[in-house]
Coordinates of C-alpha atoms in Angstrom, one line a residue:
M724 CA -27.1 -2.9 1.1
K725 CA -25.5 -6.1 -0.8
I726 CA -26.3 -5.6 -4.1
A727 CA -23.6 -8.5 -5.7
G728 CA -20.6 -10.5 -5.2
G729 CA -17.9 -13.1 -6.8
G730 CA -15.1 -14.5 -6.1
M731 CA -13.2 -12.3 -3.6
A732 CA -14.9 -9.6 -3.0
M733 CA -18.9 -8.5 -1.8
I734 CA -20.6 -5.4 -3.4
Y735 CA -22.9 -2.8 -1.8
L736 CA -24.9 -0.1 -2.1
G737 CA -23.6 3.2 -0.7
R738 CA -23.1 7.0 -1.1
A739 CA -19.9 8.5 -2.1
R740 CA -19.2 12.1 -0.8
A741 CA -17.8 15.0 -2.8
E742 CA -15.7 17.6 -2.1
D743 CA -18.5 20.0 -2.9
G744 CA -20.7 18.7 -0.2
T745 CA -23.2 16.5 -2.6
E746 CA -23.5 12.6 -2.5
R747 CA -23.8 10.1 -5.5
V748 CA -24.9 6.7 -5.1
A749 CA -21.9 3.8 -5.5
A750 CA -20.9 0.6 -5.9
V751 CA -19.1 -0.2 -2.7
K752 CA -16.7 -3.4 -2.9
V753 CA -15.1 -5.2 -0.1
I754 CA -12.9 -8.5 0.6
K755 CA -15.0 -11.1 1.4
H756 CA -14.6 -11.5 5.5
E757 CA -13.3 -15.0 4.8
L758 CA -10.4 -13.9 3.0
R759 CA -9.4 -10.4 4.7
Q760 CA -6.6 -12.7 6.8
H761 CA -5.2 -13.8 3.7
E762 CA -2.5 -11.3 3.4
K763 CA -1.9 -12.3 -0.3
F764 CA -5.8 -11.0 -0.6
V765 CA -5.4 -8.0 1.1
Q766 CA -2.5 -6.5 -0.6
M767 CA -3.9 -7.6 -3.9
F768 CA -6.9 -5.5 -3.0
L769 CA -4.7 -2.4 -1.8
D770 CA -3.2 -2.5 -4.8
E771 CA -6.0 -2.3 -7.2
G772 CA -7.4 0.4 -5.4
K773 CA -4.2 2.3 -5.3
V774 CA -4.2 2.1 -9.2
L775 CA -8.1 3.0 -9.6
T776 CA -7.7 6.0 -7.5
R777 CA -5.4 7.2 -9.9
L778 CA -7.8 6.7 -13.1
S779 CA -9.4 9.9 -13.9
H780 CA -11.0 9.2 -18.1
P781 CA -14.2 9.7 -19.3
N782 CA -13.8 6.3 -20.7
I783 CA -13.1 4.6 -17.7
A784 CA -15.5 3.8 -14.9
R785 CA -14.7 6.0 -12.1
T786 CA -13.5 5.1 -8.4
Y787 CA -14.5 7.7 -6.3
E788 CA -12.6 6.6 -3.0
C789 CA -10.5 4.0 -1.8
G790 CA -9.8 3.7 2.0
W791 CA -10.6 2.2 5.3
D792 CA -13.8 1.9 7.1
E793 CA -13.1 2.3 11.0
A794 CA -16.2 1.4 11.7
Q795 CA -16.5 -1.5 10.0
G796 CA -13.1 -2.4 9.7
V797 CA -12.7 -3.3 6.0
H798 CA -11.0 -1.4 3.4
F799 CA -12.9 -0.5 0.7
I800 CA -13.0 1.1 -3.0
A801 CA -16.4 2.6 -4.0
M802 CA -17.0 3.4 -7.7
E803 CA -19.8 4.5 -10.0
L804 CA -22.8 3.1 -10.5
L805 CA -23.1 2.7 -14.6
V806 CA -26.3 1.8 -16.0
G807 CA -26.2 -0.3 -19.5
R808 CA -24.8 -3.2 -20.3
T809 CA -21.9 -4.9 -21.2
L810 CA -20.8 -5.4 -24.8
A811 CA -20.4 -9.7 -23.8
D812 CA -24.1 -9.1 -23.1
V813 CA -24.6 -6.7 -26.2
W814 CA -22.6 -9.7 -28.3
N815 CA -24.7 -12.8 -26.9
A816 CA -28.3 -10.5 -27.5
C817 CA -27.5 -10.4 -31.4
R818 CA -26.6 -13.9 -31.1
E819 CA -29.9 -15.0 -29.7
R820 CA -31.7 -12.4 -32.4
K821 CA -29.4 -13.3 -35.3
F822 CA -28.1 -9.5 -35.4
S823 CA -25.2 -8.0 -36.5
L824 CA -23.9 -4.9 -35.2
R825 CA -23.1 -2.1 -37.5
L826 CA -19.3 -2.2 -38.3
D827 CA -19.0 1.5 -37.6
L828 CA -20.3 1.7 -34.8
A829 CA -18.1 -1.3 -33.4
A830 CA -15.2 0.3 -34.3
W831 CA -16.2 3.3 -32.5
I832 CA -16.9 1.5 -29.5
G833 CA -13.3 -0.3 -29.9
A834 CA -11.9 3.0 -30.6
R835 CA -13.1 4.5 -26.7
V836 CA -11.6 1.2 -25.3
T837 CA -8.3 2.6 -27.1
E838 CA -8.1 6.1 -25.2
A839 CA -8.6 4.6 -22.1
L840 CA -5.6 2.1 -22.5
A841 CA -3.4 4.6 -24.3
Y842 CA -4.3 6.6 -21.0
A843 CA -3.9 4.1 -18.4
H844 CA -0.4 3.1 -20.6
D845 CA 0.6 6.5 -20.1
L846 CA -0.2 7.2 -16.4
K847 CA 2.6 8.3 -14.6
D848 CA 2.6 7.9 -10.2
E849 CA 3.2 11.1 -8.2
H850 CA 6.9 12.1 -9.1
G851 CA 6.3 11.7 -12.7
A852 CA 7.5 8.3 -13.3
P853 CA 5.8 5.5 -15.8
L854 CA 3.4 3.0 -13.9
H855 CA 4.0 1.2 -17.1
L856 CA 0.1 0.0 -16.1
V857 CA -1.3 -2.9 -18.3
H858 CA -4.6 -3.7 -17.8
R859 CA -4.2 -7.7 -18.4
D860 CA -8.0 -8.7 -18.8
V861 CA -9.8 -6.8 -22.0
N862 CA -12.3 -8.8 -22.8
P863 CA -16.1 -8.1 -23.8
S864 CA -17.0 -8.7 -19.9
N865 CA -15.2 -5.8 -19.2
I866 CA -16.5 -3.1 -21.6
F867 CA -19.6 -1.3 -20.4
V868 CA -21.9 0.4 -23.0
T869 CA -24.7 2.5 -21.0
H870 CA -27.8 3.6 -22.0
A871 CA -26.3 7.5 -22.6
G872 CA -24.0 6.3 -25.0
E873 CA -20.7 5.9 -23.0
V874 CA -18.3 3.4 -23.5
K875 CA -15.9 2.3 -19.6
L876 CA -13.3 -0.3 -19.6
F877 CA -13.4 -1.2 -16.3
D878 CA -11.8 -3.7 -13.6
F879 CA -8.7 -3.5 -13.1
G880 CA -8.4 -5.9 -10.5
L881 CA -5.3 -7.8 -12.1
A882 CA -3.8 -4.6 -13.7
K883 CA -0.2 -4.9 -13.4
A884 CA 1.6 -1.6 -12.5
T885 CA 5.0 -0.9 -11.3
G886 CA 4.9 -0.5 -7.7
A887 CA 2.7 -3.1 -7.0
R888 CA 3.1 -4.8 -3.9
A889 CA 1.1 -8.3 -4.4
Q890 CA 3.5 -10.9 -6.3
S891 CA 1.8 -13.3 -9.1
S892 CA 2.4 -17.1 -7.9
S893 CA 4.3 -18.9 -10.7
G894 CA 1.8 -20.5 -13.3
I895 CA -1.1 -18.4 -12.5
V896 CA -2.3 -16.8 -15.9
K897 CA -4.5 -13.8 -15.1
G898 CA -7.1 -13.1 -17.3
K899 CA -10.2 -14.2 -19.7
L900 CA -8.3 -16.8 -21.6
P901 CA -9.5 -16.8 -25.5
Y902 CA -8.7 -12.7 -24.8
L903 CA -5.3 -13.5 -23.3
S904 CA -2.1 -12.2 -25.5
P905 CA 0.2 -15.0 -27.5
E906 CA 3.4 -13.4 -24.6
Q907 CA 0.6 -14.0 -21.3
V908 CA -0.1 -17.9 -21.7
A909 CA 3.9 -17.6 -22.8
Q910 CA 4.5 -15.9 -19.5
D911 CA 6.9 -13.5 -20.8
P912 CA 7.0 -10.1 -19.9
I913 CA 4.1 -7.9 -21.4
D914 CA 3.4 -4.2 -22.1
G915 CA 0.5 -2.0 -23.4
R916 CA 0.8 -4.6 -26.7
S917 CA -0.5 -7.3 -24.9
D918 CA -3.9 -5.5 -24.0
V919 CA -4.0 -4.6 -28.0
F920 CA -4.2 -7.7 -28.8
A921 CA -7.2 -8.3 -26.4
L922 CA -8.8 -5.4 -27.6
G923 CA -8.4 -7.0 -30.9
A924 CA -9.6 -10.7 -30.7
T925 CA -12.5 -8.4 -29.1
M926 CA -13.2 -6.2 -31.9
W927 CA -12.7 -9.7 -34.3
E928 CA -15.8 -11.5 -32.5
L929 CA -17.8 -7.8 -32.3
T930 CA -16.9 -7.7 -36.1
T931 CA -18.1 -11.6 -37.2
M932 CA -20.4 -12.0 -34.5
R933 CA -18.7 -15.5 -33.8
R934 CA -15.7 -16.5 -31.5
L935 CA -12.1 -16.8 -31.7
F936 CA -9.9 -18.3 -29.7
T937 CA -12.2 -20.3 -27.5
R938 CA -12.1 -24.4 -27.8
D939 CA -13.5 -27.3 -26.4
D940 CA -11.0 -26.9 -22.9
D941 CA -9.0 -24.4 -21.5
V942 CA -5.7 -26.4 -23.1
E943 CA -6.8 -25.8 -26.5
T944 CA -7.6 -22.5 -26.0
L945 CA -4.5 -21.5 -24.3
L946 CA -2.6 -23.5 -27.4
A947 CA -5.1 -21.4 -30.0
V948 CA -4.2 -18.0 -28.2
K949 CA -0.4 -19.0 -28.0
A950 CA -0.7 -19.4 -31.9
A951 CA -2.5 -16.3 -32.9
L952 CA -3.6 -17.8 -35.8
V953 CA -6.6 -15.8 -36.9
P954 CA -9.0 -16.5 -39.7
D955 CA -9.8 -14.2 -42.7
P956 CA -13.7 -13.3 -41.8
R957 CA -13.6 -12.4 -45.6
A958 CA -13.9 -16.0 -46.2
R959 CA -17.2 -16.7 -45.0
L960 CA -18.1 -12.5 -44.8
A961 CA -18.0 -11.3 -48.4
T962 CA -19.4 -8.0 -47.4
Y963 CA -16.7 -7.6 -44.5
P964 CA -13.9 -4.5 -45.7
E965 CA -10.8 -4.9 -46.6
E966 CA -9.9 -2.2 -44.3
L967 CA -11.3 -3.0 -41.0
W968 CA -9.1 -6.8 -41.8
R969 CA -6.3 -4.8 -41.7
I970 CA -7.1 -3.3 -39.0
V971 CA -7.7 -6.2 -36.8
K972 CA -5.0 -8.4 -38.0
H973 CA -2.3 -5.5 -37.5
A974 CA -4.0 -5.6 -33.5
L975 CA -3.5 -9.7 -33.5
E976 CA -0.4 -9.8 -34.4
R977 CA 1.7 -13.0 -32.8
D978 CA 4.2 -10.8 -32.7
P979 CA 4.0 -7.2 -30.2
A980 CA 6.9 -6.0 -32.6
E981 CA 4.6 -6.3 -35.4
R982 CA 1.2 -4.8 -34.2
Y983 CA 0.2 -1.4 -33.4
A984 CA 3.0 0.1 -31.2
T985 CA 0.0 2.4 -28.5
A986 CA -3.8 1.6 -28.4
T987 CA -3.6 4.8 -29.4
D988 CA -2.2 3.9 -33.0
F989 CA -5.7 1.1 -33.4
G990 CA -7.7 4.0 -32.3
R991 CA -6.8 5.7 -34.4
A992 CA -7.4 3.6 -37.6
L993 CA -10.6 2.7 -36.3
D994 CA -11.7 6.0 -35.8
A995 CA -10.6 6.7 -39.3
F996 CA -12.8 3.6 -40.2
A997 CA -15.9 4.6 -38.6
R998 CA -16.1 7.8 -40.2
A999 CA -15.7 6.5 -43.5
Q1000 CA -18.5 4.2 -42.9
G1001 CA -21.0 6.3 -41.4
P1002 CA -20.3 10.6 -41.7
G1003 CA -22.2 12.1 -39.6
V1004 CA -23.6 9.0 -37.5
N1005 CA -24.5 10.2 -33.9
M1006 CA -22.4 7.0 -32.4
P1007 CA -23.7 7.4 -28.9
E1008 CA -26.9 8.5 -29.9
L1009 CA -26.8 5.0 -31.6
V1010 CA -25.7 2.5 -28.7
G1011 CA -28.9 4.2 -26.9
A1012 CA -31.0 2.6 -29.7
I1013 CA -29.4 -0.3 -29.9
L1014 CA -29.4 -1.6 -26.2
E1015 CA -33.3 -0.2 -26.0
E1016 CA -33.7 -2.9 -29.3
L1017 CA -31.4 -5.3 -27.4
F1018 CA -32.8 -5.1 -23.9
P1019 CA -36.2 -3.1 -24.3
G1020 CA -37.6 -1.5 -21.2
E1021 CA -34.7 -2.7 -19.0
R1022 CA -33.3 1.5 -18.6
Q1023 CA -36.9 2.2 -17.4
K1024 CA -36.4 -1.0 -14.9
Q1025 CA -32.8 -0.3 -13.9
A1026 CA -33.9 3.5 -12.8
M1027 CA -36.4 2.3 -10.8
W1028 CA -33.9 -0.1 -8.6
L1029 CA -31.8 2.7 -7.9
R1030 CA -34.9 5.2 -7.1
T1031 CA -35.4 2.1 -4.7
T1032 CA -32.5 1.0 -3.4
S1033 CA -31.0 4.6 -2.9
A1034 CA -33.9 5.9 -0.6
P1035 CA -34.0 6.8 2.7
R1036 CA -33.2 4.2 5.3
A1037 CA -36.3 4.1 6.4
T1038 CA -38.3 3.1 3.5
A1039 CA -35.1 1.5 1.3
P1040 CA -35.4 -2.1 1.3
R1041 CA -32.5 -4.0 3.9
E1042 CA -31.7 -7.2 2.4
T1043 CA -29.8 -8.1 -0.4
M1044 CA -31.9 -6.7 -4.2
A1045 CA -29.7 -7.5 -7.1
P1046 CA -30.1 -5.2 -10.2
P1047 CA -32.4 -6.0 -13.1
A1048 CA -29.0 -6.3 -15.1
P1049 CA -26.1 -6.8 -14.2
L1050 CA -24.3 -3.2 -13.6
A1051 CA -20.6 -2.2 -14.5
G1052 CA -17.9 -2.7 -10.9
T1053 CA -20.6 -4.9 -9.5
A1054 CA -18.1 -8.4 -10.7
T1055 CA -15.0 -9.6 -9.4
P1056 CA -12.1 -10.5 -11.0
S1057 CA -10.9 -14.5 -11.1
M1058 CA -7.7 -16.0 -12.2
A1059 CA -7.0 -19.2 -14.7
P1060 CA -5.9 -22.1 -13.2
P1061 CA -2.5 -22.9 -13.3
L1062 CA -0.7 -22.9 -17.2
P1063 CA -0.4 -26.8 -17.9
K1064 CA 2.2 -28.6 -18.8
P1065 CA 2.9 -28.9 -21.9
R1066 CA 2.5 -32.1 -24.2
R1067 CA 4.7 -33.8 -25.8
S1068 CA 2.6 -34.6 -28.9
S1069 CA 1.6 -33.2 -32.4
A1070 CA -1.3 -31.8 -30.7
K1071 CA -0.7 -27.5 -30.3
M1072 CA -0.5 -28.2 -34.1
R1073 CA -3.5 -30.0 -34.8
V1074 CA -5.3 -27.2 -32.5
A1075 CA -3.7 -24.4 -34.0
S1076 CA -4.2 -25.5 -37.2
R1077 CA -7.8 -26.7 -37.5
K1078 CA -10.9 -24.1 -37.9
P1079 CA -12.5 -22.8 -35.3
S1080 CA -14.9 -25.4 -33.5
S1081 CA -18.5 -25.5 -33.9
S1082 CA -19.3 -24.2 -30.5
G1083 CA -17.3 -21.2 -31.5
E1084 CA -19.6 -20.5 -34.3

């Protein structure tokens, strides 16, 4: 049964059989029919599957299996279904209700993402050689929090790794524009510090409830990212802790050499802040409580949807049945358009130096 779709793939509800014979409900991603004859898209899909099957970490959405379905004639990726919401959903819901997340909780969530990134950055191939994996699309839409208090990074569809066969097209930026790193915009070589910058932008927004680099159009957004001028949140929020600003600012340095050298270093700083602000707080329990407050009754609705759609075929609906809330792994990545040609006017300086537009407030 189809449950979602995106630009490159369709998502179906399926079952994954473990080695011990038990079955688990899974999200099964397959390439759209009209793209199956395009070698580039097929290779991107295979590269994604190759990366995903190597990732096994508590803070990364799990991939059960990747392979070829002989009966259907399609390549597939089977992933775990998670019940909860993305950080983008949480951010939007907080804005609508004029809420602010506890800063210690925001830091704790960010630290869990750094653990996922550190694991991915250090990943090796079957011969023990570093894969030099970079996610390239760390943003609130790709960070999932579950009702059980788990934090999961997902959507490695744009991840870059040594040995990937699909090649990037010149001038194509991969990732969500406001969360790119300056070196991605400049199309310079990137490493794990690019993901640190992207998470830094996410943390700035999560702790201020404002947009950082988002502007009125794509060109201005790219210029803002490239300039990497980050407003001091203490100018607007008198209670914003100096230590948290120091941590976030360090992650958002324009020069990669000035940032945290590793995601692990970033995570240690975030965890230290979280412990100092909220000693003894059960953070996973707090995550679940906040989701329930922001999205009342949704946990029960999602559980009922899973029970209905995963029922035996004789009673389960056969038509498309979208979940009551988006599930992690059911979105497919998209690529930004080609980079615009540099403008010869002084627009770059004006965009980089002005205050964030009202649309980002």
